[in-house]
Short mmCIF file of N, CA and C in Angstrom, two decimals:
data_model
loop_
_atom_site.label_atom_id
_atom_site.label_comp_id
_atom_site.label_asym_id
_atom_site.label_seq_id
_atom_site.Cartn_x
_atom_site.Cartn_y
_atom_site.Cartn_z
N MET T 1 -69.38 25.20 -22.97
CA MET T 1 -69.81 26.06 -23.98
C MET T 1 -70.61 25.41 -24.99
N LEU T 2 -71.52 26.14 -25.65
CA LEU T 2 -72.47 25.58 -26.53
C LEU T 2 -71.77 25.37 -27.97
N LYS T 3 -72.18 24.26 -28.75
CA LYS T 3 -71.53 24.00 -30.02
C LYS T 3 -72.50 24.63 -30.95
N LEU T 4 -72.14 25.88 -31.35
CA LEU T 4 -72.88 26.57 -32.46
C LEU T 4 -72.07 26.50 -33.77
N PRO T 5 -72.92 26.40 -34.74
CA PRO T 5 -72.17 26.57 -36.10
C PRO T 5 -71.69 28.07 -36.16
N MET T 6 -70.63 28.26 -36.90
CA MET T 6 -69.78 29.36 -36.93
C MET T 6 -70.52 30.29 -38.07
N HIS T 7 -71.53 30.95 -37.79
CA HIS T 7 -72.11 31.83 -38.55
C HIS T 7 -72.96 32.99 -37.79
N GLY T 8 -73.25 34.10 -38.53
CA GLY T 8 -74.12 35.08 -37.82
C GLY T 8 -73.53 35.53 -36.59
N PHE T 9 -74.23 35.47 -35.38
CA PHE T 9 -73.74 35.99 -34.18
C PHE T 9 -72.50 35.48 -33.74
N ALA T 10 -72.53 34.13 -33.61
CA ALA T 10 -71.48 33.47 -33.18
C ALA T 10 -70.03 33.79 -33.89
N LYS T 11 -70.25 33.93 -35.27
CA LYS T 11 -68.98 34.41 -35.99
C LYS T 11 -68.58 35.84 -35.53
N ARG T 12 -69.43 36.76 -35.33
CA ARG T 12 -69.26 38.02 -35.05
C ARG T 12 -68.62 38.03 -33.47
N VAL T 13 -69.00 37.21 -32.67
CA VAL T 13 -68.51 37.31 -31.22
C VAL T 13 -67.02 36.64 -31.36
N ASP T 14 -66.83 35.63 -32.28
CA ASP T 14 -65.42 35.03 -32.32
C ASP T 14 -64.46 36.19 -32.88
N ASP T 15 -65.04 37.01 -33.92
CA ASP T 15 -64.19 38.03 -34.40
C ASP T 15 -63.73 38.90 -33.33
N VAL T 16 -64.81 39.27 -32.61
CA VAL T 16 -64.39 40.34 -31.46
C VAL T 16 -63.65 39.72 -30.53
N VAL T 17 -63.69 38.51 -30.17
CA VAL T 17 -62.67 37.99 -29.17
C VAL T 17 -61.35 37.92 -29.78
N SER T 18 -61.26 37.39 -31.12
CA SER T 18 -59.81 37.42 -31.77
C SER T 18 -59.32 38.89 -31.73
N ARG T 19 -60.08 39.86 -32.13
CA ARG T 19 -59.53 41.20 -32.18
C ARG T 19 -59.18 41.66 -30.65
N ALA T 20 -59.88 41.44 -29.79
CA ALA T 20 -59.43 41.76 -28.42
C ALA T 20 -58.25 41.00 -27.87
N GLU T 21 -58.12 39.75 -28.30
CA GLU T 21 -56.98 38.96 -27.96
C GLU T 21 -55.60 39.77 -28.64
N SER T 22 -55.73 40.12 -29.86
CA SER T 22 -54.60 40.79 -30.42
C SER T 22 -54.42 42.09 -29.86
N ILE T 23 -55.24 42.88 -29.45
CA ILE T 23 -54.97 44.05 -28.81
C ILE T 23 -54.41 43.88 -27.58
N LEU T 24 -54.77 42.94 -26.82
CA LEU T 24 -54.26 42.69 -25.43
C LEU T 24 -52.82 42.24 -25.69
N GLN T 25 -52.57 41.30 -26.70
CA GLN T 25 -51.11 40.89 -27.00
C GLN T 25 -50.22 41.97 -27.36
N ALA T 26 -50.84 42.85 -28.17
CA ALA T 26 -49.94 44.08 -28.61
C ALA T 26 -49.61 45.00 -27.36
N ARG T 27 -50.68 45.07 -26.52
CA ARG T 27 -50.50 46.01 -25.29
C ARG T 27 -49.36 45.31 -24.34
N GLN T 28 -49.34 43.95 -24.21
CA GLN T 28 -48.42 43.29 -23.36
C GLN T 28 -47.01 43.35 -23.99
N ASP T 29 -47.13 43.23 -25.34
CA ASP T 29 -45.61 43.47 -26.03
C ASP T 29 -45.01 44.92 -25.79
N PHE T 30 -46.03 45.88 -25.76
CA PHE T 30 -45.61 47.09 -25.59
C PHE T 30 -45.13 47.27 -24.01
N LEU T 31 -45.86 46.54 -23.15
CA LEU T 31 -45.36 46.76 -21.79
C LEU T 31 -44.18 46.11 -21.41
N PHE T 32 -43.79 45.09 -22.05
CA PHE T 32 -42.50 44.43 -22.08
C PHE T 32 -41.29 45.23 -22.50
N LYS T 33 -41.69 45.94 -23.77
CA LYS T 33 -40.42 46.61 -24.22
C LYS T 33 -40.59 48.13 -23.94
N GLY T 34 -41.59 48.42 -23.11
CA GLY T 34 -41.88 49.95 -22.88
C GLY T 34 -41.06 50.72 -22.11
N PRO T 35 -41.20 51.92 -21.97
CA PRO T 35 -40.11 52.82 -21.34
C PRO T 35 -39.96 52.50 -19.82
N SER T 36 -40.75 51.92 -19.22
CA SER T 36 -40.69 51.62 -17.73
C SER T 36 -39.84 50.51 -17.50
N PRO T 37 -38.68 50.50 -16.84
CA PRO T 37 -37.80 49.48 -16.48
C PRO T 37 -38.40 48.49 -15.50
N ALA T 38 -39.12 48.99 -14.55
CA ALA T 38 -39.76 48.27 -13.53
C ALA T 38 -41.18 47.79 -13.88
N SER T 39 -41.10 46.43 -14.46
CA SER T 39 -42.52 46.07 -14.81
C SER T 39 -42.97 45.09 -13.73
N PRO T 40 -44.43 45.19 -13.59
CA PRO T 40 -44.96 44.35 -12.64
C PRO T 40 -44.61 42.92 -12.62
N PRO T 41 -44.46 42.10 -11.49
CA PRO T 41 -44.04 40.64 -11.63
C PRO T 41 -44.93 39.79 -12.42
N ASN T 42 -46.24 40.16 -12.38
CA ASN T 42 -47.14 39.19 -13.12
C ASN T 42 -46.83 39.49 -14.86
N LEU T 43 -46.06 40.36 -15.20
CA LEU T 43 -45.79 40.51 -16.60
C LEU T 43 -44.50 39.88 -17.06
N LYS T 44 -43.72 39.40 -15.98
CA LYS T 44 -42.46 38.87 -16.48
C LYS T 44 -42.32 37.48 -17.02
N LYS T 45 -43.35 36.75 -16.66
CA LYS T 45 -43.54 35.26 -17.06
C LYS T 45 -44.85 35.22 -17.80
N PRO T 46 -45.00 35.36 -19.00
CA PRO T 46 -46.40 35.24 -19.62
C PRO T 46 -46.86 33.69 -19.60
N ASP T 47 -48.05 33.61 -19.55
CA ASP T 47 -48.49 32.09 -19.58
C ASP T 47 -48.14 31.46 -20.87
N PRO T 48 -47.61 30.31 -21.00
CA PRO T 48 -47.32 29.74 -22.15
C PRO T 48 -48.60 29.22 -22.89
N HIS T 49 -49.66 29.00 -22.38
CA HIS T 49 -50.71 28.65 -23.09
C HIS T 49 -51.41 29.75 -23.76
N ASP T 50 -50.88 31.04 -23.55
CA ASP T 50 -51.55 32.11 -24.27
C ASP T 50 -51.02 32.31 -25.73
N LYS T 51 -49.79 31.73 -25.90
CA LYS T 51 -49.02 31.85 -27.26
C LYS T 51 -49.43 30.68 -28.21
N GLN T 52 -50.26 29.66 -27.79
CA GLN T 52 -50.26 28.62 -28.63
C GLN T 52 -51.53 28.77 -29.72
N LYS T 53 -52.19 30.01 -29.72
CA LYS T 53 -53.15 29.82 -30.73
C LYS T 53 -52.70 30.18 -32.16
#
């Protein structure tokens, strides 16, 4: 990845990525606690690297 100063376009891209990650995390949390008791096997063990940010 290119090393760019965090301003302008790069900053906006980073903001969008952060927002998308939090939306996906919220969706995953909803799926874990959701109404359906049978969750897909790929949701049972979240990747530990995802939660270290």
